[in-house]
Short mmCIF file of C-alpha atoms in Angstrom, two decimals:
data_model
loop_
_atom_site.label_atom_id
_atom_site.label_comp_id
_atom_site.label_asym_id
_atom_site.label_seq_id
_atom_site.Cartn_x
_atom_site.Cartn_y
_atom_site.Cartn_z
CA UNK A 1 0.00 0.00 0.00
CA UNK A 2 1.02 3.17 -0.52
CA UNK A 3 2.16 5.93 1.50
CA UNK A 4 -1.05 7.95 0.91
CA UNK A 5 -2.94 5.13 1.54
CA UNK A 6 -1.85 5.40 5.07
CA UNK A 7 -2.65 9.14 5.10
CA UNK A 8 -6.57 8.33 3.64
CA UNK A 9 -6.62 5.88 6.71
CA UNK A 10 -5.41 8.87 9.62
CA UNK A 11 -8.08 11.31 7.90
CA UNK A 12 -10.74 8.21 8.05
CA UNK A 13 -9.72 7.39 11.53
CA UNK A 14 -13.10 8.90 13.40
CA UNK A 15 -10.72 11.36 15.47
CA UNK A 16 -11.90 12.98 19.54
CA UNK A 17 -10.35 16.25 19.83
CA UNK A 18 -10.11 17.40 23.41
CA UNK A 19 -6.56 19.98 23.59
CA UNK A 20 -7.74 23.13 20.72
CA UNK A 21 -7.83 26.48 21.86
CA UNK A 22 -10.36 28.66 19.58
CA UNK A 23 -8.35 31.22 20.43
CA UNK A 24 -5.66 29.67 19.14
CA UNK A 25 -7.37 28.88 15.57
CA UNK A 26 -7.18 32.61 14.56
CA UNK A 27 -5.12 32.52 11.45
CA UNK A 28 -2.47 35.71 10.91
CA UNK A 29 -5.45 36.37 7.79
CA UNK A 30 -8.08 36.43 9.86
CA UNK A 31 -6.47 38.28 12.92
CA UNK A 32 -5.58 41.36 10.15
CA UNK A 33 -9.03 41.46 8.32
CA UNK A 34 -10.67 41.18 12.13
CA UNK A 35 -8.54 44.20 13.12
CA UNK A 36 -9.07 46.18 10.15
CA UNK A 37 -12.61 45.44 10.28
CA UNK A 38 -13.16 46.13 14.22
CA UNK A 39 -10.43 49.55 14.65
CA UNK A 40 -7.82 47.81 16.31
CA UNK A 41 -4.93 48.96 16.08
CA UNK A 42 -2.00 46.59 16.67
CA UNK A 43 1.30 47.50 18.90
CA UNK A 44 4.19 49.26 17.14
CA UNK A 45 6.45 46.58 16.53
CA UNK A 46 3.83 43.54 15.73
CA UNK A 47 4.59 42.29 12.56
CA UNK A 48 3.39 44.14 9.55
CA UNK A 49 1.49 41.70 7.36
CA UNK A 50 -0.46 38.16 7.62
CA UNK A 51 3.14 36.88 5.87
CA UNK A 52 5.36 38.11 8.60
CA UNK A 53 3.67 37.46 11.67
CA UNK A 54 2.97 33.91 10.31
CA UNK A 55 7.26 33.63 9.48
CA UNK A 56 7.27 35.01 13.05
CA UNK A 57 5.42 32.43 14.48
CA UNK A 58 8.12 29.78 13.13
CA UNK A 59 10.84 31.44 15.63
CA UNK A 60 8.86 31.28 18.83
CA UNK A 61 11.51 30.64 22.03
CA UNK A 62 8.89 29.19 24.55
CA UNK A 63 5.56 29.26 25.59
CA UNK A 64 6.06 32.52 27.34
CA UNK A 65 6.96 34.23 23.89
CA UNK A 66 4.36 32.18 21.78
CA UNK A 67 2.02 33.47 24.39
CA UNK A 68 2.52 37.01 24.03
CA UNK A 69 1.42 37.06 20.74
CA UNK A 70 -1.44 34.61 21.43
CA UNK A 71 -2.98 37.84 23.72
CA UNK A 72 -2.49 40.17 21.56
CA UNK A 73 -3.89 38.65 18.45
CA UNK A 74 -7.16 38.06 20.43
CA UNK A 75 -7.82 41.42 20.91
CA UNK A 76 -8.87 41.27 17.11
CA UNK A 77 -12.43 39.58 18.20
CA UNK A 78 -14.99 41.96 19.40
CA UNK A 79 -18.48 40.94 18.15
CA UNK A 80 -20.52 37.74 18.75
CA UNK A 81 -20.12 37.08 15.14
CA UNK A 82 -16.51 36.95 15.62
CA UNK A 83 -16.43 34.24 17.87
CA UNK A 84 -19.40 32.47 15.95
CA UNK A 85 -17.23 32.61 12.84
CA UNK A 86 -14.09 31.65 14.34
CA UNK A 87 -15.56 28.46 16.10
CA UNK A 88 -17.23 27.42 13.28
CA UNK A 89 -14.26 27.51 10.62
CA UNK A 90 -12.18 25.62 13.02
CA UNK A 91 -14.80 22.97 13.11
CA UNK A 92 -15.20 23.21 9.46
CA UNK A 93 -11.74 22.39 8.81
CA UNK A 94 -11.14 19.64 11.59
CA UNK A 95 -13.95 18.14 10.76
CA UNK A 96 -12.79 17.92 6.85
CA UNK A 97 -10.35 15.76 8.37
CA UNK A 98 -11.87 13.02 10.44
CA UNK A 99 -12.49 14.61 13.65
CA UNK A 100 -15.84 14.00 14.75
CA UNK A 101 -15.82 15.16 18.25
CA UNK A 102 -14.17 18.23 19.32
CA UNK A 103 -14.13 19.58 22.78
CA UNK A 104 -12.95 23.22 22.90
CA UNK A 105 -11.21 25.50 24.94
CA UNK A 106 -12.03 29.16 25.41
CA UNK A 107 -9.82 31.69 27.84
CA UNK A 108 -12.89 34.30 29.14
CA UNK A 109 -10.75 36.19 31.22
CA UNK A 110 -8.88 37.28 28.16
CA UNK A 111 -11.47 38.78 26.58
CA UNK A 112 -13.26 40.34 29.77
CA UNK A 113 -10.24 41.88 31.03
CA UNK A 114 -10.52 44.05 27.65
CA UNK A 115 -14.36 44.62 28.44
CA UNK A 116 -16.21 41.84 26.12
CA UNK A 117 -19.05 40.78 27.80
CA UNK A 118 -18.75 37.41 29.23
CA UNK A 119 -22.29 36.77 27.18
CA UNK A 120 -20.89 37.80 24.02
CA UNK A 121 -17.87 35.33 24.34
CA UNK A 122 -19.97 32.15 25.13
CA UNK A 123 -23.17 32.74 23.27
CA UNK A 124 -20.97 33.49 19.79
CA UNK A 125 -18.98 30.60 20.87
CA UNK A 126 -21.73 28.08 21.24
CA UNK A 127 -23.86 29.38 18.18
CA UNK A 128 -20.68 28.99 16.33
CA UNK A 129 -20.56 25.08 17.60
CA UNK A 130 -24.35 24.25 17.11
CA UNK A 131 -24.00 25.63 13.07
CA UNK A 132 -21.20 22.88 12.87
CA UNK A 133 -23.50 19.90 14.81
CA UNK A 134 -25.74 20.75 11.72
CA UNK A 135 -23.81 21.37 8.87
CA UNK A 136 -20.96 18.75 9.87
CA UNK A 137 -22.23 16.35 11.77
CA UNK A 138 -19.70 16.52 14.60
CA UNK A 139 -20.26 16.73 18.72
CA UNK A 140 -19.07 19.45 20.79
CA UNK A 141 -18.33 20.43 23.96
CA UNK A 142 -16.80 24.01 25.46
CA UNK A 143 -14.18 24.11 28.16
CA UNK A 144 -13.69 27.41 30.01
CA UNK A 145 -10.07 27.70 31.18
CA UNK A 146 -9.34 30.28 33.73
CA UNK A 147 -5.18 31.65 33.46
CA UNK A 148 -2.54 31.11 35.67
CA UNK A 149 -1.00 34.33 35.19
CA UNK A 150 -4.14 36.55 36.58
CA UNK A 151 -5.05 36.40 40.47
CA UNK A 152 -6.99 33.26 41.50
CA UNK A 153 -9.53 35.58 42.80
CA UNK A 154 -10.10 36.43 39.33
CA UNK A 155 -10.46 32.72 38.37
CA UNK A 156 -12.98 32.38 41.22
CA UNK A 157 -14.75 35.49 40.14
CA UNK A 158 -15.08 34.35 36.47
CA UNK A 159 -16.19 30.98 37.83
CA UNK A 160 -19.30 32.68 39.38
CA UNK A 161 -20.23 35.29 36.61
CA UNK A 162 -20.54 31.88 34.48
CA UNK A 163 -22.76 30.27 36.84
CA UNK A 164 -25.67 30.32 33.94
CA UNK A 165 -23.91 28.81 31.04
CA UNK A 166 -22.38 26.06 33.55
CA UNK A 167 -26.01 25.53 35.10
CA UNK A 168 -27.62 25.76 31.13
CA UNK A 169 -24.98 23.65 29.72
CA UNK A 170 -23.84 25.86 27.50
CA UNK A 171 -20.38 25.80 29.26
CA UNK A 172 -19.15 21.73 30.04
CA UNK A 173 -16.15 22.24 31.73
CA UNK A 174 -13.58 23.69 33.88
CA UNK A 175 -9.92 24.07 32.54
CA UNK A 176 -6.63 26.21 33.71
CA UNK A 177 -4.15 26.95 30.97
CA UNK A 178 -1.04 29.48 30.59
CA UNK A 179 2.34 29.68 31.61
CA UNK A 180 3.29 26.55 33.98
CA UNK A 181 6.46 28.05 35.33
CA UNK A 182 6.31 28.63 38.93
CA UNK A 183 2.46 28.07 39.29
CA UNK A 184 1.83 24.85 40.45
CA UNK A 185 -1.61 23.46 39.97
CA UNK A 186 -2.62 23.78 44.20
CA UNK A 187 -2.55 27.14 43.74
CA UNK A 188 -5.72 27.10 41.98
CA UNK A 189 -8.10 24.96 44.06
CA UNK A 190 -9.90 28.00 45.18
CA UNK A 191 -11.06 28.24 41.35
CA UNK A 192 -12.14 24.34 41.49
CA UNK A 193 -13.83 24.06 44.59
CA UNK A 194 -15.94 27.27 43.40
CA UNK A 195 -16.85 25.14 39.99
CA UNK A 196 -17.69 22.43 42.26
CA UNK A 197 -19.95 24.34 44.99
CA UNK A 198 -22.18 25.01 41.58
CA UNK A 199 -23.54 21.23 42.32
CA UNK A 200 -23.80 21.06 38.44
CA UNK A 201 -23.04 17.11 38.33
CA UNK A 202 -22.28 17.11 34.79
CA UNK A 203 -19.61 19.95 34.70
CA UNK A 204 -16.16 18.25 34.17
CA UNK A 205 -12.90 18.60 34.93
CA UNK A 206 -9.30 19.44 33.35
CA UNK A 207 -6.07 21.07 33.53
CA UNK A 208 -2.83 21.94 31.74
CA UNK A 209 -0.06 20.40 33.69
CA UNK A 210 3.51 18.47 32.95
CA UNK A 211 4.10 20.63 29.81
CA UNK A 212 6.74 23.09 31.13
CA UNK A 213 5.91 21.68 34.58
CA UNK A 214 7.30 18.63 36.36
CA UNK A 215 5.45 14.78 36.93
CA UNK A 216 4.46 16.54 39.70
CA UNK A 217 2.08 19.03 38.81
CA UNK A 218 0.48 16.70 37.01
CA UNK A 219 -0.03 14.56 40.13
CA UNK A 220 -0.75 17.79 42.19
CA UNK A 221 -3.92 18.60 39.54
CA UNK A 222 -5.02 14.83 40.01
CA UNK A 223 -5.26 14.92 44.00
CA UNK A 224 -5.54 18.47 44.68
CA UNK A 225 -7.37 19.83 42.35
CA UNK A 226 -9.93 17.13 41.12
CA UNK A 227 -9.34 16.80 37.99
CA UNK A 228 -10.60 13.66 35.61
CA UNK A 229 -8.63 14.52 32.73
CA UNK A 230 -4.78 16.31 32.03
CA UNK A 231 -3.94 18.53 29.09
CA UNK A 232 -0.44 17.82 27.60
CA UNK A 233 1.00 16.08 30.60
CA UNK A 234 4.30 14.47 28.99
CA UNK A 235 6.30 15.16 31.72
CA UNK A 236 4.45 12.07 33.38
CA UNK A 237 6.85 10.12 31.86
CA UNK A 238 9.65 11.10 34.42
CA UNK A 239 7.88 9.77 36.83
CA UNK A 240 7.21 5.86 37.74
CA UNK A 241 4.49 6.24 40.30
CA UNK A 242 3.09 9.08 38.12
CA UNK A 243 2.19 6.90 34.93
CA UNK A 244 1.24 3.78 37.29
CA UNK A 245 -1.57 6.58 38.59
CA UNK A 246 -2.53 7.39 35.29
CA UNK A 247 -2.79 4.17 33.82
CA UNK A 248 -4.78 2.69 36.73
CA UNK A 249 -7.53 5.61 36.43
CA UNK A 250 -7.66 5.65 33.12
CA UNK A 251 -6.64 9.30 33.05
CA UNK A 252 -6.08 10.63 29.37
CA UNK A 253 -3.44 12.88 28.29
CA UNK A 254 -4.35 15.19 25.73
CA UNK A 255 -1.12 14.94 23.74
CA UNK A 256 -0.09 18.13 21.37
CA UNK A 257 3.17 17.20 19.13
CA UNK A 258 3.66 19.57 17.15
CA UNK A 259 2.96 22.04 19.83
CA UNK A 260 5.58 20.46 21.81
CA UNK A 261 7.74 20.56 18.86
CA UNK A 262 6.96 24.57 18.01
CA UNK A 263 7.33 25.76 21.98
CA UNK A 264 10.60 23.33 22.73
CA UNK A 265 9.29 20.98 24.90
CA UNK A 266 11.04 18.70 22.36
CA UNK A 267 13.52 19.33 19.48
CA UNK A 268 11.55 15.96 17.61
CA UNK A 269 8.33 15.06 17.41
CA UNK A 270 9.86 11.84 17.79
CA UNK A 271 10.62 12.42 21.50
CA UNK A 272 7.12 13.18 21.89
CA UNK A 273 6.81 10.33 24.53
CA UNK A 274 4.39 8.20 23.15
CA UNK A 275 5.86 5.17 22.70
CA UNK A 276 6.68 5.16 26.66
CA UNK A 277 2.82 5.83 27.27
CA UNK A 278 1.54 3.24 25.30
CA UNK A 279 4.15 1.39 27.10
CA UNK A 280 2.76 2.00 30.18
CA UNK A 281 -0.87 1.66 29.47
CA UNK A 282 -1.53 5.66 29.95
CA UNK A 283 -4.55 6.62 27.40
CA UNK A 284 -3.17 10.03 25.40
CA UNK A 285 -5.01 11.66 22.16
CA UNK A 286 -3.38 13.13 19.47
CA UNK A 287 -4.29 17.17 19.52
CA UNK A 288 -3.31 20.79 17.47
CA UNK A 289 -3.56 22.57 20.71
CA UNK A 290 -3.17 26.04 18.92
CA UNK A 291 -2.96 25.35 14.88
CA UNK A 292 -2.90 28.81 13.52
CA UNK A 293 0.34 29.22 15.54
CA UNK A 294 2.02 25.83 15.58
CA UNK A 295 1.48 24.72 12.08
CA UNK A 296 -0.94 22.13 11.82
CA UNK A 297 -4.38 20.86 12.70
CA UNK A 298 -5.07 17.14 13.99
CA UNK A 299 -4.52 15.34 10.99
CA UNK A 300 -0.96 16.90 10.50
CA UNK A 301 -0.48 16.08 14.27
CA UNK A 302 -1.04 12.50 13.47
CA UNK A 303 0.58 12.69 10.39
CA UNK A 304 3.67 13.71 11.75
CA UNK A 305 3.32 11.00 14.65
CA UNK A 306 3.16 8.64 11.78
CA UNK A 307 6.29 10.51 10.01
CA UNK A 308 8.31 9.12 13.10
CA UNK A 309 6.55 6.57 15.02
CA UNK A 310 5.49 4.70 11.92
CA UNK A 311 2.54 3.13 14.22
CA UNK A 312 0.65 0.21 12.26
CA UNK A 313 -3.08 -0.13 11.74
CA UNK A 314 -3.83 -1.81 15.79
CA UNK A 315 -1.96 1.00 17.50
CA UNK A 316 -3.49 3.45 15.93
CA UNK A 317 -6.81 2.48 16.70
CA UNK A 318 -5.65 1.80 20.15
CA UNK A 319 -5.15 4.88 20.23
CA UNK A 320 -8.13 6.63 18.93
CA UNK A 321 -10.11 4.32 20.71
CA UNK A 322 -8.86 5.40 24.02
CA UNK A 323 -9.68 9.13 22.55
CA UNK A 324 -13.18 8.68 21.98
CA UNK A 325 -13.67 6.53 25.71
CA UNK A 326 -11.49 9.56 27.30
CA UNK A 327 -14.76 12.04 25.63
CA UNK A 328 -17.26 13.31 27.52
CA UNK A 329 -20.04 12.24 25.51
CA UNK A 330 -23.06 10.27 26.45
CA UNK A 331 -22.86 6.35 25.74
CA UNK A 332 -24.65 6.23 23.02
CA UNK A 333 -22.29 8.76 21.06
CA UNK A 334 -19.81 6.73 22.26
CA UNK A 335 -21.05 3.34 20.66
CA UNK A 336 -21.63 5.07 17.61
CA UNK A 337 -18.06 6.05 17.50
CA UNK A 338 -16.51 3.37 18.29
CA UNK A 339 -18.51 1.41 15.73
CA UNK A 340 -17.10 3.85 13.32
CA UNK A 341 -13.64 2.99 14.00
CA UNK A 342 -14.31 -1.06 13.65
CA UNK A 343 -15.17 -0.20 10.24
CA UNK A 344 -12.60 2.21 9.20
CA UNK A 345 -10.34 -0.96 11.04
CA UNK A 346 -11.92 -3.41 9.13
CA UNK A 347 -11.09 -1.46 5.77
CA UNK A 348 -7.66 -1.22 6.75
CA UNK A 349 -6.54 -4.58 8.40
CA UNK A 350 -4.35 -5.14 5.56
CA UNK A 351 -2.71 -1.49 5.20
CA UNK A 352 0.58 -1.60 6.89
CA UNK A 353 3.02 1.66 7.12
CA UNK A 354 6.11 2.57 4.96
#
């Protein structure tokens, strides 16, 4: 078979998605139109043009440095029709590709710090994800993450002003993202236990940890702050009793590569640690994390897995298997899914990689 046989089969496989930051699908084209078309004018020395902030964005030194131009971009969507359009197109173009569950991330606190309406944010957000149930068939889900770098009070704060669109469903879980370095996960439990003192049972659970951080944040978000599910989490790897704990829950890792790849966590995708999870039983998916900034949307994360790993037919569904049980979808979304991947398994058998 042939080596674009191989690709057909990643874009068949029927992909979960549960590490994308909207945010983080606003292409350098879309940021300038958005800016031109909403009076914003962008700092001094941002690049000039669509071309040079996207050669810009191949040079980033960390996630600190990706991040300051992750903020800044943002400030480019104003309107509900902003964040309608910009949740749609990323579905639109994910789910081109074989995704056919995506569960989002959106930062709030980044957009009302600069006085967008909390409403605005999550209502264009969520019309934006019921056009693509309709026109593409796909599940969603929306993740508020609240950001290290601003006061846990504000997390708290942000936690309560959302108390309707947790209660209405409109919002299905609680996240933390940003900078790792010296903010360990504990320091946030104030934000969790106000998510949990909602009493919304279905509201879930996540966190970035074990990115920049150590094995040990990622443990720290598991017992201190409650957390079902850990974003990135590589780092795990360093630590024996670590991986034991996430295999034995069933914890998944929502694995980025080429993010780790773009902000240094690795100079290779191949020492994306994958092979040692599998090893250990841990459940990961395969992710884009931010795509308009680090080059690639799922199926050029798992192409580039491929690339490396060269993973044959079994493993990969191993893999998107434990994506779709890691969802938080209802069981019967979940049988349907996996019944789509014994058939696109079934087609395959025979296809082995290059």
């Amino acid at each position: 078979m042939t080596v674009d046989a191989f690709t057909q089969f990643l874009c068949d496989l029927p992909k979960c998605e549960h590490h994308v930051h909207l945010e983080g699908t606003l292409s350098p084209e879309l940021l300038f139109k958005l800016a031109e078309k909403n009076g914003i004018t962008l700092p001094e020395d941002f690049p000039a043009s669509p071309e040079a902030l996207d050669e810009r964005y191949q040079r980033f030194t960390g996630l600190d440095d990706f991040l300051q131009f992750y903020y800044i971009g943002m400030n480019a969507l104003i309107s509900e029709q902003d964040f309608e359009d910009l949740a749609y197109e990323y579905y639109a173009k994910s789910s081109s590709e074989g995704v056919v569950h995506a569960e989002v991330f959106f930062d709030p606190q980044a957009h009302t710090d600069r006085g967008i309406a909390l409403e605005t944010v999550v209502n264009g957000f969520n019309k934006g994800l019921k056009r693509a149930e309709t026109d593409f068939g796909v599940s969603t889900k929306l993740i508020m993450c609240l950001l290290r770098h601003l006061p846990v009070a504000s997390g708290v704060k942000t936690v309560h002003e959302a108390k309707d669109f947790i209660e209405s469903g409109l919002i299905s879980g609680i996240g933390l993202d940003s900078s790792e370095k010296g903010q360990n996960p504990g320091k946030f439990k104030d934000i969790y236990d106000a998510a949990k003192s909602l009493g919304v049972e279905t509201l879930r659970y996540t966190a970035h940890a074990g990115e920049e951080g150590p094995a040990q944040y990622v443990d720290e978000a598991l017992s201190v702050l409650g957390v079902e599910r850990i974003d990135h989490g590589v780092n795990s790897v360093h630590d024996p009793h670590v991986l034991k704990r996430l295999a034995d829950n069933k914890v998944l890792l929502t694995v980025c590569p080429l993010s780790n790849l773009k902000l240094r966590v690795v100079d290779d995708v191949a020492k994306v640690p994958l092979r040692e999870l599998l090893d250990a039983g841990v459940r990961f998916s395969i992710n884009c994390d931010d795509p308009a900034y680090f080059g690639g949307y799922c199926l050029d994360n798992y192409k580039a897995v491929q690339e490396k790993f060269k993973f044959d037919v079994p493993t990969w569904c191993t893999i998107v298997e434990n994506g779709i049980l890691g969802s938080w979808i209802s069981l019967s979304r979940r049988e349907e899914l996996l019944n789509k991947l014994a058939q696109v398994k079934e087609k395959y058998q025979d296809l082995t990689p290059n």
